Amino acid sequence: MQNLLHQRCFNHAQREAVARCPECTRFYCRECVTEHDDRVVCSACLKKLVRPPLTRRPAFVRIFRAAQCVAGIAIAWFFFFFIGESLLRIPASFHEGTLWRVHWMDEK
Ligand SMILES: [Zn+2]
Ligand SMILES: [Zn+2]
């Protein structure tokens, strides 16, 4: 700890260091360090620590979203396909006399 007292911030030469970054082993003042995963790291290392999951996540999310999109289209396609199929299976006689009948013309 005695060593820390004589250290100055890596970014601010006039400020006394309050913490040492475990990643880059440099000394930093209170303003330059942030807590991340119960560890005190400098902002430069925080960016490095945060970036990997961020770059990893979009790739996973993109694959997941693409799969979701394909699944959604497939579900929608099957849904409409089976509706169409079931509508085609209904015999024409079912609709006979029920559709396209204009009542007001008959009433005349
Ligand atoms: Zn650092
Ligand atoms: Zn500083």
CSV table of N, CA, C and O and ligand atoms in Angstrom, one decimal:
chain,number,residue,atom,x,y,z
A,1,MET,N,0.8,-1.2,0.0
A,1,MET,CA,0.0,0.0,0.0
A,1,MET,C,0.9,1.3,0.0
A,1,MET,O,0.5,2.3,-0.5
A,2,GLN,N,2.0,1.1,0.6
A,2,GLN,CA,2.9,2.3,0.7
A,2,GLN,C,3.3,2.7,-0.7
A,2,GLN,O,3.5,3.9,-1.0
A,3,ASN,N,3.5,1.7,-1.6
A,3,ASN,CA,3.8,2.0,-3.0
A,3,ASN,C,2.8,2.8,-3.7
A,3,ASN,O,3.1,3.7,-4.4
A,4,LEU,N,1.5,2.5,-3.3
A,4,LEU,CA,0.4,3.2,-3.9
A,4,LEU,C,0.4,4.7,-3.6
A,4,LEU,O,0.0,5.5,-4.4
A,5,LEU,N,0.7,5.0,-2.4
A,5,LEU,CA,0.7,6.4,-1.9
A,5,LEU,C,1.6,7.3,-2.7
A,5,LEU,O,1.3,8.5,-2.9
A,6,HIS,N,2.7,6.7,-3.2
A,6,HIS,CA,3.7,7.5,-3.9
A,6,HIS,C,3.4,7.5,-5.4
A,6,HIS,O,4.1,8.2,-6.2
A,7,GLN,N,2.4,6.8,-5.8
A,7,GLN,CA,2.1,6.7,-7.2
A,7,GLN,C,1.1,7.8,-7.6
A,7,GLN,O,0.3,8.3,-6.8
A,8,ARG,N,1.2,8.1,-8.9
A,8,ARG,CA,0.3,9.2,-9.4
A,8,ARG,C,-0.5,8.5,-10.5
A,8,ARG,O,-0.2,7.5,-11.1
A,9,CYS,N,-1.6,9.2,-10.8
A,9,CYS,CA,-2.6,8.6,-11.8
A,9,CYS,C,-1.9,8.6,-13.2
A,9,CYS,O,-1.2,9.5,-13.5
A,10,PHE,N,-2.2,7.6,-13.9
A,10,PHE,CA,-1.6,7.4,-15.2
A,10,PHE,C,-2.1,8.5,-16.2
A,10,PHE,O,-1.4,8.9,-17.0
A,11,ASN,N,-3.3,8.9,-16.0
A,11,ASN,CA,-3.9,9.9,-16.8
A,11,ASN,C,-3.7,11.3,-16.3
A,11,ASN,O,-3.6,12.3,-17.0
A,12,HIS,N,-3.7,11.4,-14.9
A,12,HIS,CA,-3.6,12.7,-14.3
A,12,HIS,C,-2.3,12.7,-13.4
A,12,HIS,O,-2.3,12.2,-12.3
A,13,ALA,N,-1.3,13.3,-13.9
A,13,ALA,CA,0.0,13.3,-13.2
A,13,ALA,C,0.0,14.0,-11.9
A,13,ALA,O,0.8,13.7,-11.0
A,14,GLN,N,-0.9,15.0,-11.8
A,14,GLN,CA,-0.9,15.8,-10.6
A,14,GLN,C,-1.8,15.1,-9.5
A,14,GLN,O,-1.8,15.6,-8.3
A,15,ARG,N,-2.5,14.1,-9.8
A,15,ARG,CA,-3.4,13.5,-8.8
A,15,ARG,C,-2.7,12.2,-8.3
A,15,ARG,O,-2.1,11.4,-9.0
A,16,GLU,N,-3.1,12.0,-7.0
A,16,GLU,CA,-2.5,10.8,-6.4
A,16,GLU,C,-3.4,9.6,-6.8
A,16,GLU,O,-4.6,9.7,-6.9
A,17,ALA,N,-2.7,8.5,-6.9
A,17,ALA,CA,-3.4,7.2,-7.3
A,17,ALA,C,-4.1,6.7,-6.1
A,17,ALA,O,-3.6,6.7,-5.0
A,18,VAL,N,-5.3,6.1,-6.3
A,18,VAL,CA,-6.1,5.5,-5.3
A,18,VAL,C,-6.3,4.0,-5.5
A,18,VAL,O,-6.6,3.3,-4.6
A,19,ALA,N,-6.1,3.6,-6.8
A,19,ALA,CA,-6.3,2.2,-7.1
A,19,ALA,C,-5.3,1.8,-8.2
A,19,ALA,O,-4.9,2.6,-9.0
A,20,ARG,N,-5.1,0.5,-8.2
A,20,ARG,CA,-4.2,-0.1,-9.3
A,20,ARG,C,-5.1,-1.0,-10.1
A,20,ARG,O,-5.8,-1.9,-9.6
A,21,CYS,N,-5.0,-0.8,-11.4
A,21,CYS,CA,-5.8,-1.6,-12.3
A,21,CYS,C,-5.2,-3.0,-12.4
A,21,CYS,O,-4.0,-3.1,-12.6
A,22,PRO,N,-5.9,-4.1,-12.1
A,22,PRO,CA,-5.4,-5.4,-12.1
A,22,PRO,C,-5.1,-5.9,-13.5
A,22,PRO,O,-4.3,-6.8,-13.7
A,23,GLU,N,-5.6,-5.2,-14.5
A,23,GLU,CA,-5.4,-5.6,-15.9
A,23,GLU,C,-4.1,-5.1,-16.5
A,23,GLU,O,-3.3,-5.8,-17.0
A,24,CYS,N,-3.9,-3.8,-16.4
A,24,CYS,CA,-2.7,-3.2,-17.0
A,24,CYS,C,-1.7,-2.8,-15.9
A,24,CYS,O,-0.6,-2.3,-16.3
A,25,THR,N,-2.0,-3.1,-14.6
A,25,THR,CA,-1.1,-2.8,-13.5
A,25,THR,C,-0.7,-1.4,-13.4
A,25,THR,O,0.4,-1.1,-12.8
A,26,ARG,N,-1.4,-0.5,-14.0
A,26,ARG,CA,-1.1,1.0,-13.9
A,26,ARG,C,-1.9,1.6,-12.7
A,26,ARG,O,-3.0,1.0,-12.3
A,27,PHE,N,-1.5,2.7,-12.2
A,27,PHE,CA,-2.1,3.4,-11.1
A,27,PHE,C,-3.1,4.5,-11.6
A,27,PHE,O,-2.7,5.2,-12.6
A,28,TYR,N,-4.2,4.6,-10.9
A,28,TYR,CA,-5.2,5.5,-11.4
A,28,TYR,C,-5.8,6.3,-10.2
A,28,TYR,O,-5.9,5.7,-9.1
A,29,CYS,N,-6.3,7.5,-10.5
A,29,CYS,CA,-7.0,8.2,-9.5
A,29,CYS,C,-8.5,7.7,-9.4
A,29,CYS,O,-8.9,6.9,-10.2
A,30,ARG,N,-9.2,8.3,-8.5
A,30,ARG,CA,-10.6,7.8,-8.3
A,30,ARG,C,-11.5,8.1,-9.5
A,30,ARG,O,-12.4,7.3,-9.8
A,31,GLU,N,-11.2,9.1,-10.3
A,31,GLU,CA,-12.0,9.4,-11.4
A,31,GLU,C,-11.7,8.5,-12.6
A,31,GLU,O,-12.6,8.3,-13.5
A,32,CYS,N,-10.5,7.9,-12.6
A,32,CYS,CA,-10.1,7.1,-13.8
A,32,CYS,C,-10.5,5.6,-13.6
A,32,CYS,O,-10.4,4.9,-14.6
A,33,VAL,N,-10.9,5.2,-12.5
A,33,VAL,CA,-11.3,3.8,-12.3
A,33,VAL,C,-12.8,3.6,-12.1
A,33,VAL,O,-13.5,4.5,-11.6
A,34,THR,N,-13.2,2.4,-12.5
A,34,THR,CA,-14.6,2.1,-12.3
A,34,THR,C,-14.7,0.6,-11.8
A,34,THR,O,-13.8,-0.2,-12.1
A,35,GLU,N,-15.8,0.4,-11.1
A,35,GLU,CA,-16.0,-1.0,-10.6
A,35,GLU,C,-16.6,-1.9,-11.7
A,35,GLU,O,-17.6,-1.5,-12.4
A,36,HIS,N,-16.1,-3.0,-11.9
A,36,HIS,CA,-16.6,-4.0,-12.9
A,36,HIS,C,-16.4,-5.4,-12.3
A,36,HIS,O,-15.3,-5.8,-12.1
A,37,ASP,N,-17.5,-6.1,-12.1
A,37,ASP,CA,-17.5,-7.4,-11.6
A,37,ASP,C,-16.7,-7.5,-10.3
A,37,ASP,O,-15.8,-8.4,-10.1
A,38,ASP,N,-17.0,-6.6,-9.4
A,38,ASP,CA,-16.4,-6.5,-8.1
A,38,ASP,C,-14.9,-6.2,-8.1
A,38,ASP,O,-14.1,-6.5,-7.2
A,39,ARG,N,-14.4,-5.7,-9.2
A,39,ARG,CA,-13.0,-5.4,-9.4
A,39,ARG,C,-12.9,-3.9,-9.8
A,39,ARG,O,-13.8,-3.4,-10.6
A,40,VAL,N,-11.8,-3.3,-9.4
A,40,VAL,CA,-11.6,-1.9,-9.8
A,40,VAL,C,-10.7,-1.9,-11.0
A,40,VAL,O,-9.5,-2.3,-10.8
A,41,VAL,N,-11.2,-1.5,-12.1
A,41,VAL,CA,-10.4,-1.5,-13.3
A,41,VAL,C,-10.4,-0.1,-13.9
A,41,VAL,O,-11.3,0.7,-13.7
A,42,CYS,N,-9.4,0.3,-14.7
A,42,CYS,CA,-9.4,1.6,-15.4
A,42,CYS,C,-10.4,1.6,-16.6
A,42,CYS,O,-10.8,0.5,-17.0
A,43,SER,N,-10.7,2.7,-17.0
A,43,SER,CA,-11.7,2.9,-18.1
A,43,SER,C,-11.2,2.2,-19.4
A,43,SER,O,-12.1,1.6,-20.1
A,44,ALA,N,-9.9,2.2,-19.6
A,44,ALA,CA,-9.4,1.6,-20.9
A,44,ALA,C,-9.6,0.1,-20.8
A,44,ALA,O,-10.0,-0.5,-21.8
A,45,CYS,N,-9.3,-0.5,-19.6
A,45,CYS,CA,-9.4,-1.9,-19.5
A,45,CYS,C,-10.9,-2.3,-19.4
A,45,CYS,O,-11.2,-3.4,-19.8
A,46,LEU,N,-11.7,-1.4,-18.9
A,46,LEU,CA,-13.2,-1.7,-18.8
A,46,LEU,C,-13.7,-1.9,-20.2
A,46,LEU,O,-14.5,-2.8,-20.5
A,47,LYS,N,-13.3,-1.1,-21.1
A,47,LYS,CA,-13.7,-1.2,-22.5
A,47,LYS,C,-13.3,-2.5,-23.1
A,47,LYS,O,-14.0,-3.1,-23.8
A,48,LYS,N,-12.1,-2.9,-22.8
A,48,LYS,CA,-11.5,-4.2,-23.3
A,48,LYS,C,-12.3,-5.3,-22.7
A,48,LYS,O,-12.6,-6.3,-23.4
A,49,LEU,N,-12.7,-5.2,-21.4
A,49,LEU,CA,-13.4,-6.3,-20.7
A,49,LEU,C,-14.8,-6.4,-21.2
A,49,LEU,O,-15.4,-7.4,-21.3
A,50,VAL,N,-15.4,-5.2,-21.5
A,50,VAL,CA,-16.8,-5.2,-21.9
A,50,VAL,C,-17.0,-5.6,-23.4
A,50,VAL,O,-18.0,-6.2,-23.7
A,51,ARG,N,-16.0,-5.3,-24.2
A,51,ARG,CA,-16.1,-5.5,-25.6
A,51,ARG,C,-16.3,-6.9,-26.0
A,51,ARG,O,-17.2,-7.2,-26.8
A,52,PRO,N,-15.5,-7.9,-25.5
A,52,PRO,CA,-15.7,-9.3,-26.0
A,52,PRO,C,-17.1,-9.8,-25.9
A,52,PRO,O,-17.6,-10.3,-26.9
A,53,PRO,N,-17.8,-9.7,-24.8
A,53,PRO,CA,-19.2,-10.2,-24.8
A,53,PRO,C,-20.1,-9.5,-25.7
A,53,PRO,O,-21.0,-10.0,-26.3
A,54,LEU,N,-19.8,-8.2,-26.0
A,54,LEU,CA,-20.6,-7.4,-26.9
A,54,LEU,C,-20.4,-7.8,-28.3
A,54,LEU,O,-21.4,-7.8,-29.1
A,55,THR,N,-19.2,-8.2,-28.7
A,55,THR,CA,-18.9,-8.7,-30.0
A,55,THR,C,-19.4,-10.1,-30.2
A,55,THR,O,-19.8,-10.5,-31.3
A,56,ARG,N,-19.4,-10.9,-29.1
A,56,ARG,CA,-19.8,-12.2,-29.1
A,56,ARG,C,-21.3,-12.3,-29.2
A,56,ARG,O,-21.9,-13.2,-29.9
A,57,ARG,N,-22.0,-11.4,-28.5
A,57,ARG,CA,-23.4,-11.5,-28.4
A,57,ARG,C,-24.1,-11.2,-29.7
A,57,ARG,O,-25.0,-12.0,-30.1
A,58,PRO,N,-23.8,-10.2,-30.4
A,58,PRO,CA,-24.5,-9.9,-31.7
A,58,PRO,C,-24.5,-11.1,-32.7
A,58,PRO,O,-25.5,-11.4,-33.3
A,59,ALA,N,-23.3,-11.8,-32.7
A,59,ALA,CA,-23.2,-12.9,-33.6
A,59,ALA,C,-24.2,-14.0,-33.2
A,59,ALA,O,-25.0,-14.5,-34.1
A,60,PHE,N,-24.3,-14.2,-31.9
A,60,PHE,CA,-25.3,-15.2,-31.4
A,60,PHE,C,-26.7,-14.7,-31.6
A,60,PHE,O,-27.5,-15.5,-32.1
A,61,VAL,N,-26.9,-13.4,-31.3
A,61,VAL,CA,-28.2,-12.9,-31.4
A,61,VAL,C,-28.7,-12.9,-32.9
A,61,VAL,O,-29.8,-13.2,-33.2
A,62,ARG,N,-27.7,-12.6,-33.8
A,62,ARG,CA,-28.0,-12.5,-35.2
A,62,ARG,C,-28.5,-13.9,-35.7
A,62,ARG,O,-29.4,-14.0,-36.4
A,63,ILE,N,-27.7,-14.9,-35.2
A,63,ILE,CA,-28.1,-16.3,-35.6
A,63,ILE,C,-29.4,-16.7,-35.1
A,63,ILE,O,-30.3,-17.2,-35.8
A,64,PHE,N,-29.6,-16.3,-33.8
A,64,PHE,CA,-30.9,-16.6,-33.1
A,64,PHE,C,-32.0,-15.9,-33.8
A,64,PHE,O,-33.1,-16.5,-34.1
A,65,ARG,N,-31.8,-14.6,-34.2
A,65,ARG,CA,-32.9,-13.8,-34.8
A,65,ARG,C,-33.2,-14.4,-36.2
A,65,ARG,O,-34.3,-14.5,-36.6
A,66,ALA,N,-32.1,-14.8,-36.9
A,66,ALA,CA,-32.3,-15.3,-38.3
A,66,ALA,C,-33.1,-16.6,-38.2
A,66,ALA,O,-34.0,-16.9,-39.0
A,67,ALA,N,-32.7,-17.5,-37.2
A,67,ALA,CA,-33.4,-18.7,-37.0
A,67,ALA,C,-34.9,-18.5,-36.6
A,67,ALA,O,-35.8,-19.1,-37.1
A,68,GLN,N,-35.1,-17.5,-35.8
A,68,GLN,CA,-36.4,-17.1,-35.4
A,68,GLN,C,-37.2,-16.6,-36.6
A,68,GLN,O,-38.4,-16.9,-36.7
A,69,CYS,N,-36.6,-15.8,-37.4
A,69,CYS,CA,-37.2,-15.3,-38.6
A,69,CYS,C,-37.6,-16.4,-39.6
A,69,CYS,O,-38.7,-16.4,-40.0
A,70,VAL,N,-36.7,-17.3,-39.8
A,70,VAL,CA,-37.0,-18.4,-40.7
A,70,VAL,C,-38.1,-19.3,-40.1
A,70,VAL,O,-39.0,-19.7,-40.8
A,71,ALA,N,-38.1,-19.5,-38.8
A,71,ALA,CA,-39.1,-20.3,-38.1
A,71,ALA,C,-40.4,-19.6,-38.2
A,71,ALA,O,-41.5,-20.2,-38.5
A,72,GLY,N,-40.4,-18.3,-38.1
A,72,GLY,CA,-41.6,-17.5,-38.2
A,72,GLY,C,-42.2,-17.6,-39.5
A,72,GLY,O,-43.4,-17.8,-39.7
A,73,ILE,N,-41.4,-17.4,-40.6
A,73,ILE,CA,-41.8,-17.5,-42.0
A,73,ILE,C,-42.4,-18.9,-42.2
A,73,ILE,O,-43.5,-19.1,-42.8
A,74,ALA,N,-41.7,-19.9,-41.7
A,74,ALA,CA,-42.1,-21.3,-41.9
A,74,ALA,C,-43.5,-21.6,-41.3
A,74,ALA,O,-44.4,-22.2,-41.9
A,75,ILE,N,-43.6,-21.1,-40.1
A,75,ILE,CA,-44.9,-21.2,-39.3
A,75,ILE,C,-46.0,-20.5,-40.1
A,75,ILE,O,-47.1,-21.1,-40.3
A,76,ALA,N,-45.7,-19.3,-40.5
A,76,ALA,CA,-46.7,-18.5,-41.2
A,76,ALA,C,-47.1,-19.2,-42.5
A,76,ALA,O,-48.2,-19.2,-42.9
A,77,TRP,N,-46.0,-19.7,-43.2
A,77,TRP,CA,-46.3,-20.4,-44.5
A,77,TRP,C,-47.2,-21.6,-44.3
A,77,TRP,O,-48.1,-21.8,-45.0
A,78,PHE,N,-46.8,-22.4,-43.3
A,78,PHE,CA,-47.6,-23.6,-43.0
A,78,PHE,C,-49.0,-23.3,-42.6
A,78,PHE,O,-50.0,-23.9,-43.0
A,79,PHE,N,-49.1,-22.2,-41.8
A,79,PHE,CA,-50.4,-21.7,-41.3
A,79,PHE,C,-51.3,-21.4,-42.5
A,79,PHE,O,-52.4,-21.9,-42.6
A,80,PHE,N,-50.8,-20.6,-43.4
A,80,PHE,CA,-51.6,-20.2,-44.6
A,80,PHE,C,-51.8,-21.3,-45.6
A,80,PHE,O,-52.8,-21.5,-46.2
A,81,PHE,N,-50.8,-22.2,-45.6
A,81,PHE,CA,-50.8,-23.4,-46.5
A,81,PHE,C,-52.0,-24.3,-46.1
A,81,PHE,O,-52.8,-24.7,-46.9
A,82,PHE,N,-52.0,-24.5,-44.8
A,82,PHE,CA,-53.1,-25.4,-44.3
A,82,PHE,C,-54.5,-24.8,-44.3
A,82,PHE,O,-55.5,-25.5,-44.6
A,83,ILE,N,-54.5,-23.5,-44.2
A,83,ILE,CA,-55.8,-22.8,-44.3
A,83,ILE,C,-56.3,-22.9,-45.8
A,83,ILE,O,-57.4,-23.3,-46.1
A,84,GLY,N,-55.3,-22.7,-46.7
A,84,GLY,CA,-55.6,-22.9,-48.1
A,84,GLY,C,-56.1,-24.3,-48.5
A,84,GLY,O,-57.0,-24.5,-49.2
A,85,GLU,N,-55.3,-25.2,-47.9
A,85,GLU,CA,-55.6,-26.6,-48.1
A,85,GLU,C,-57.0,-27.0,-47.6
A,85,GLU,O,-57.8,-27.6,-48.3
A,86,SER,N,-57.3,-26.6,-46.4
A,86,SER,CA,-58.6,-26.9,-45.8
A,86,SER,C,-59.7,-26.2,-46.6
A,86,SER,O,-60.8,-26.8,-46.7
A,87,LEU,N,-59.5,-25.0,-47.1
A,87,LEU,CA,-60.5,-24.3,-47.9
A,87,LEU,C,-60.7,-25.0,-49.2
A,87,LEU,O,-61.8,-25.1,-49.7
A,88,LEU,N,-59.6,-25.5,-49.8
A,88,LEU,CA,-59.7,-26.3,-51.1
A,88,LEU,C,-60.5,-27.6,-50.9
A,88,LEU,O,-61.1,-28.1,-51.8
A,89,ARG,N,-60.3,-28.2,-49.7
A,89,ARG,CA,-60.9,-29.5,-49.4
A,89,ARG,C,-62.4,-29.4,-49.2
A,89,ARG,O,-63.1,-30.3,-49.4
A,90,ILE,N,-62.9,-28.2,-48.9
A,90,ILE,CA,-64.3,-28.0,-48.7
A,90,ILE,C,-65.0,-28.1,-50.1
A,90,ILE,O,-64.6,-27.4,-51.0
A,91,PRO,N,-65.9,-29.0,-50.2
A,91,PRO,CA,-66.6,-29.2,-51.5
A,91,PRO,C,-67.3,-28.0,-52.0
A,91,PRO,O,-67.8,-27.2,-51.2
A,92,ALA,N,-67.4,-27.8,-53.3
A,92,ALA,CA,-68.0,-26.7,-53.9
A,92,ALA,C,-69.5,-26.5,-53.5
A,92,ALA,O,-70.0,-25.4,-53.4
A,93,SER,N,-70.1,-27.7,-53.3
A,93,SER,CA,-71.5,-27.7,-52.9
A,93,SER,C,-71.7,-27.0,-51.5
A,93,SER,O,-72.9,-26.6,-51.3
A,94,PHE,N,-70.7,-27.0,-50.7
A,94,PHE,CA,-70.9,-26.3,-49.4
A,94,PHE,C,-71.2,-24.9,-49.6
A,94,PHE,O,-72.0,-24.3,-48.8
A,95,HIS,N,-70.6,-24.3,-50.6
A,95,HIS,CA,-70.8,-22.9,-50.8
A,95,HIS,C,-72.0,-22.6,-51.7
A,95,HIS,O,-72.4,-21.5,-51.9
A,96,GLU,N,-72.5,-23.6,-52.3
A,96,GLU,CA,-73.6,-23.5,-53.2
A,96,GLU,C,-74.8,-22.8,-52.6
A,96,GLU,O,-75.3,-23.2,-51.6
A,97,GLY,N,-75.2,-21.7,-53.2
A,97,GLY,CA,-76.3,-21.0,-52.7
A,97,GLY,C,-76.1,-20.2,-51.5
A,97,GLY,O,-77.0,-19.5,-50.9
A,98,THR,N,-74.9,-20.2,-50.9
A,98,THR,CA,-74.6,-19.4,-49.7
A,98,THR,C,-73.8,-18.1,-50.1
A,98,THR,O,-74.0,-17.1,-49.5
A,99,LEU,N,-72.9,-18.3,-51.0
A,99,LEU,CA,-72.0,-17.2,-51.4
A,99,LEU,C,-72.5,-16.6,-52.7
A,99,LEU,O,-73.1,-17.3,-53.5
A,100,TRP,N,-72.2,-15.4,-52.9
A,100,TRP,CA,-72.4,-14.6,-54.1
A,100,TRP,C,-73.9,-14.5,-54.4
A,100,TRP,O,-74.3,-14.2,-55.5
A,101,ARG,N,-74.7,-14.8,-53.4
A,101,ARG,CA,-76.1,-14.7,-53.7
A,101,ARG,C,-76.6,-13.3,-53.2
A,101,ARG,O,-76.4,-12.9,-52.1
A,102,VAL,N,-77.1,-12.5,-54.1
A,102,VAL,CA,-77.5,-11.2,-53.8
A,102,VAL,C,-79.0,-11.2,-53.6
A,102,VAL,O,-79.8,-11.4,-54.5
A,103,HIS,N,-79.3,-11.0,-52.3
A,103,HIS,CA,-80.7,-11.1,-51.9
A,103,HIS,C,-81.6,-10.0,-52.5
A,103,HIS,O,-82.7,-10.3,-52.9
A,104,TRP,N,-81.1,-8.8,-52.5
A,104,TRP,CA,-81.9,-7.7,-53.0
A,104,TRP,C,-82.3,-7.9,-54.5
A,104,TRP,O,-83.4,-7.4,-54.9
A,105,MET,N,-81.5,-8.6,-55.2
A,105,MET,CA,-81.9,-8.9,-56.6
A,105,MET,C,-83.1,-9.9,-56.7
A,105,MET,O,-83.9,-9.7,-57.6
A,106,ASP,N,-83.1,-10.9,-55.8
A,106,ASP,CA,-84.1,-11.9,-55.8
A,106,ASP,C,-85.5,-11.3,-55.3
A,106,ASP,O,-86.5,-11.7,-55.7
A,107,GLU,N,-85.4,-10.3,-54.4
A,107,GLU,CA,-86.6,-9.7,-53.9
A,107,GLU,C,-87.3,-8.9,-54.8
A,107,GLU,O,-88.5,-8.7,-54.7
A,108,LYS,N,-86.7,-8.5,-55.9
A,108,LYS,CA,-87.4,-7.6,-56.8
A,108,LYS,C,-88.4,-8.4,-57.7
A,108,LYS,O,-88.2,-9.5,-58.0
B,1,ZN,ZN,-6.2,-1.0,-16.8
B,2,ZN,ZN,-6.9,10.1,-13.2
